[in-house]
PDB file of C-alpha atoms in Angstrom:
ATOM      1  CA  ALA A   1      29.925  -0.524 207.814  1.00 54.00           C
ATOM      2  CA  PHE A   2      27.066  -2.050 209.601  1.00 51.00           C
ATOM      3  CA  SER A   3      23.822  -0.694 210.927  1.00 51.00           C
ATOM      4  CA  ILE A   4      22.497  -1.001 214.473  1.00 51.00           C
ATOM      5  CA  GLY A   5      18.896   0.154 214.161  1.00 59.00           C
ATOM      6  CA  SER A   6      19.177   3.558 212.480  1.00 74.00           C
ATOM      7  CA  ILE A   7      22.785   4.080 213.458  1.00 83.00           C
ATOM      8  CA  THR A   8      25.620   3.093 211.042  1.00 86.00           C
ATOM      9  CA  ASP A   9      29.014   2.141 212.450  1.00 89.00           C
ATOM     10  CA  ALA A  10      31.567   3.690 210.002  1.00 91.00           C
ATOM     11  CA  ARG A  11      34.587   2.016 211.654  1.00 91.00           C
ATOM     12  CA  PRO A  12      34.640  -1.031 209.410  1.00 93.00           C
ATOM     13  CA  GLU A  13      34.674   1.184 206.290  1.00 94.00           C
ATOM     14  CA  MET A  14      37.419   3.337 207.821  1.00 94.00           C
ATOM     15  CA  ALA A  15      39.464   0.095 208.281  1.00 94.00           C
ATOM     16  CA  ASN A  16      38.805  -0.759 204.593  1.00 95.00           C
ATOM     17  CA  VAL A  17      40.014   2.779 203.597  1.00 96.00           C
ATOM     18  CA  ILE A  18      43.246   2.352 205.518  1.00 96.00           C
ATOM     19  CA  ALA A  19      43.714  -1.159 204.044  1.00 96.00           C
ATOM     20  CA  LEU A  20      43.081   0.193 200.583  1.00 97.00           C
ATOM     21  CA  GLU A  21      45.944   2.718 200.973  1.00 97.00           C
ATOM     22  CA  LEU A  22      48.334  -0.009 202.128  1.00 96.00           C
ATOM     23  CA  ARG A  23      47.240  -2.310 199.219  1.00 96.00           C
ATOM     24  CA  THR A  24      47.537   0.240 196.469  1.00 97.00           C
ATOM     25  CA  ALA A  25      50.768   1.780 197.690  1.00 96.00           C
ATOM     26  CA  ASP A  26      52.308  -1.670 197.924  1.00 97.00           C
ATOM     27  CA  ALA A  27      51.162  -2.632 194.431  1.00 97.00           C
ATOM     28  CA  TYR A  28      52.483   0.603 192.951  1.00 97.00           C
ATOM     29  CA  ASN A  29      55.801   0.365 194.811  1.00 96.00           C
ATOM     30  CA  ALA A  30      56.250  -3.192 193.605  1.00 97.00           C
ATOM     31  CA  ALA A  31      55.559  -2.073 190.033  1.00 97.00           C
ATOM     32  CA  VAL A  32      58.011   0.797 190.451  1.00 96.00           C
ATOM     33  CA  GLU A  33      60.683  -1.642 191.512  1.00 97.00           C
ATOM     34  CA  LYS A  34      60.090  -3.703 188.283  1.00 97.00           C
ATOM     35  CA  PHE A  35      60.153  -0.499 186.304  1.00 95.00           C
ATOM     36  CA  ARG A  36      63.597   0.433 187.859  1.00 95.00           C
ATOM     37  CA  GLN A  37      64.845  -3.051 187.001  1.00 96.00           C
ATOM     38  CA  GLY A  38      63.729  -2.606 183.448  1.00 95.00           C
ATOM     39  CA  ARG A  39      61.178  -5.397 183.640  1.00 97.00           C
ATOM     40  CA  ILE A  40      58.209  -3.178 182.870  1.00 96.00           C
ATOM     41  CA  LYS A  41      57.638   0.111 180.976  1.00 96.00           C
ATOM     42  CA  THR A  42      55.990   3.348 182.011  1.00 96.00           C
ATOM     43  CA  ASP A  43      52.736   2.316 180.389  1.00 96.00           C
ATOM     44  CA  ALA A  44      52.427  -0.617 182.823  1.00 97.00           C
ATOM     45  CA  LEU A  45      52.597   1.892 185.755  1.00 96.00           C
ATOM     46  CA  VAL A  46      49.941   4.030 184.005  1.00 97.00           C
ATOM     47  CA  LYS A  47      47.789   0.977 183.459  1.00 98.00           C
ATOM     48  CA  LEU A  48      47.998  -0.041 187.128  1.00 97.00           C
ATOM     49  CA  ILE A  49      46.927   3.448 188.178  1.00 97.00           C
ATOM     50  CA  GLU A  50      44.162   3.937 185.761  1.00 97.00           C
ATOM     51  CA  GLN A  51      42.786   0.376 185.602  1.00 97.00           C
ATOM     52  CA  THR A  52      43.221  -0.725 189.257  1.00 97.00           C
ATOM     53  CA  THR A  53      44.129   1.953 191.693  1.00 98.00           C
ATOM     54  CA  VAL A  54      41.735   4.727 190.725  1.00 97.00           C
ATOM     55  CA  PRO A  55      38.716   2.396 190.231  1.00 97.00           C
ATOM     56  CA  GLU A  56      39.312   0.975 193.728  1.00 97.00           C
ATOM     57  CA  LEU A  57      39.453   4.471 195.172  1.00 97.00           C
ATOM     58  CA  GLN A  58      36.315   5.474 193.325  1.00 96.00           C
ATOM     59  CA  ALA A  59      34.523   2.406 194.711  1.00 97.00           C
ATOM     60  CA  ALA A  60      35.577   3.210 198.280  1.00 97.00           C
ATOM     61  CA  GLU A  61      34.511   6.793 197.808  1.00 96.00           C
ATOM     62  CA  LYS A  62      31.030   5.603 196.780  1.00 97.00           C
ATOM     63  CA  ARG A  63      30.809   3.360 199.855  1.00 96.00           C
ATOM     64  CA  VAL A  64      31.939   6.175 202.185  1.00 96.00           C
ATOM     65  CA  THR A  65      29.661   8.901 200.744  1.00 95.00           C
ATOM     66  CA  ALA A  66      26.691   6.379 201.032  1.00 93.00           C
ATOM     67  CA  LEU A  67      27.154   6.053 204.746  1.00 92.00           C
ATOM     68  CA  GLU A  68      24.101   7.450 206.530  1.00 90.00           C
ATOM     69  CA  SER A  69      23.104   7.810 210.144  1.00 90.00           C
ATOM     70  CA  VAL A  70      26.735   7.841 211.367  1.00 92.00           C
ATOM     71  CA  PRO A  71      27.063   8.652 215.081  1.00 89.00           C
ATOM     72  CA  ARG A  72      28.301  12.304 215.659  1.00 91.00           C
ATOM     73  CA  ALA A  73      31.561  10.984 217.195  1.00 90.00           C
ATOM     74  CA  GLN A  74      32.359   9.139 213.967  1.00 92.00           C
ATOM     75  CA  GLN A  75      31.406  12.015 211.532  1.00 93.00           C
ATOM     76  CA  PRO A  76      34.867  13.483 211.487  1.00 93.00           C
ATOM     77  CA  LEU A  77      36.178  10.071 210.354  1.00 93.00           C
ATOM     78  CA  VAL A  78      33.796  10.106 207.399  1.00 95.00           C
ATOM     79  CA  THR A  79      34.799  13.717 206.514  1.00 96.00           C
ATOM     80  CA  HIS A  80      38.466  12.785 206.604  1.00 96.00           C
ATOM     81  CA  ALA A  81      37.918   9.609 204.589  1.00 96.00           C
ATOM     82  CA  GLU A  82      36.027  11.661 201.909  1.00 97.00           C
ATOM     83  CA  GLU A  83      38.864  14.178 201.749  1.00 97.00           C
ATOM     84  CA  TYR A  84      41.553  11.408 201.690  1.00 97.00           C
ATOM     85  CA  LEU A  85      39.702   9.540 198.875  1.00 98.00           C
ATOM     86  CA  ARG A  86      39.201  12.848 196.847  1.00 97.00           C
ATOM     87  CA  LEU A  87      42.694  13.907 197.207  1.00 98.00           C
ATOM     88  CA  ARG A  88      44.207  10.434 196.665  1.00 98.00           C
ATOM     89  CA  SER A  89      42.238   9.909 193.474  1.00 97.00           C
ATOM     90  CA  GLU A  90      43.483  13.315 192.267  1.00 98.00           C
ATOM     91  CA  SER A  91      47.120  12.493 193.234  1.00 98.00           C
ATOM     92  CA  TRP A  92      46.934   9.174 191.213  1.00 98.00           C
ATOM     93  CA  ARG A  93      45.315  11.002 188.261  1.00 97.00           C
ATOM     94  CA  LEU A  94      48.161  13.618 188.363  1.00 98.00           C
ATOM     95  CA  ARG A  95      50.746  10.916 188.592  1.00 97.00           C
ATOM     96  CA  SER A  96      49.262   9.033 185.580  1.00 97.00           C
ATOM     97  CA  GLU A  97      49.289  12.273 183.556  1.00 97.00           C
ATOM     98  CA  GLY A  98      52.884  13.012 184.608  1.00 97.00           C
ATOM     99  CA  LEU A  99      54.048   9.571 183.742  1.00 97.00           C
ATOM    100  CA  LYS A 100      52.367   9.611 180.278  1.00 96.00           C
ATOM    101  CA  THR A 101      53.836  13.073 179.372  1.00 95.00           C
ATOM    102  CA  THR A 102      57.078  12.835 181.404  1.00 94.00           C
ATOM    103  CA  ASN A 103      55.928  16.134 182.959  1.00 96.00           C
ATOM    104  CA  MET A 104      57.890  16.743 186.162  1.00 96.00           C
ATOM    105  CA  GLN A 105      55.674  19.591 187.235  1.00 97.00           C
ATOM    106  CA  ARG A 106      52.673  17.235 187.096  1.00 97.00           C
ATOM    107  CA  LEU A 107      54.619  14.554 189.100  1.00 97.00           C
ATOM    108  CA  ARG A 108      55.495  17.243 191.653  1.00 98.00           C
ATOM    109  CA  GLN A 109      51.857  18.164 191.902  1.00 98.00           C
ATOM    110  CA  ALA A 110      51.004  14.482 192.420  1.00 97.00           C
ATOM    111  CA  GLU A 111      53.471  14.347 195.284  1.00 97.00           C
ATOM    112  CA  LYS A 112      52.073  17.391 196.913  1.00 98.00           C
ATOM    113  CA  THR A 113      48.442  16.119 196.589  1.00 97.00           C
ATOM    114  CA  GLU A 114      49.470  12.689 197.837  1.00 97.00           C
ATOM    115  CA  ARG A 115      50.973  14.235 200.944  1.00 97.00           C
ATOM    116  CA  ALA A 116      47.710  16.137 201.655  1.00 97.00           C
ATOM    117  CA  SER A 117      45.735  12.921 201.162  1.00 97.00           C
ATOM    118  CA  LEU A 118      47.955  11.032 203.540  1.00 97.00           C
ATOM    119  CA  GLY A 119      47.511  13.801 206.022  1.00 96.00           C
ATOM    120  CA  ALA A 120      43.735  13.159 205.920  1.00 96.00           C
ATOM    121  CA  LEU A 121      44.348   9.467 206.239  1.00 96.00           C
ATOM    122  CA  GLU A 122      46.477  10.097 209.364  1.00 95.00           C
ATOM    123  CA  GLN A 123      43.518  11.954 210.901  1.00 94.00           C
ATOM    124  CA  ILE A 124      41.490   8.720 210.449  1.00 93.00           C
ATOM    125  CA  LYS A 125      44.177   6.587 211.967  1.00 92.00           C
ATOM    126  CA  SER A 126      44.774   8.819 214.976  1.00 90.00           C
ATOM    127  CA  ASP A 127      41.081   9.408 215.803  1.00 83.00           C
ATOM    128  CA  PRO A 128      40.053   7.422 218.818  1.00 81.00           C
ATOM    129  CA  ALA A 129      36.559   6.911 217.280  1.00 76.00           C
ATOM    130  CA  SER A 130      38.217   4.833 214.445  1.00 71.00           C
ATOM    131  CA  THR A 131      39.169   1.833 216.620  1.00 69.00           C
ATOM    132  CA  LEU A 132      36.914  -1.231 216.595  1.00 58.00           C
TER     133      LEU A 132
END
């Protein structure tokens, strides 16, 4: 995000949030493929989630919540980004727990929370105020 006088343009940070989802999902999907091929174990998936994915989401959440003086037209973007980041972090936490304990109920919760987070992300992508 950058500031013009006392107004902060949130669009660059929204682009970062969208890119973050693509990057983290791609990394996890690549790790899952290795897991299916027997090249890595469950603990490697958990490590990726806990040591890379969740910290990246937390850092993005700090940046988004720190945005100030956002134009009224972009405020819904910030709200959706905060919701996405909160839900997505929760979905990854649940997935990590489910993988560690082989708890299918926890993994189903993770999927449900992930879908909700991706709904919030779609709101960002489809909002005309999000385009640079």
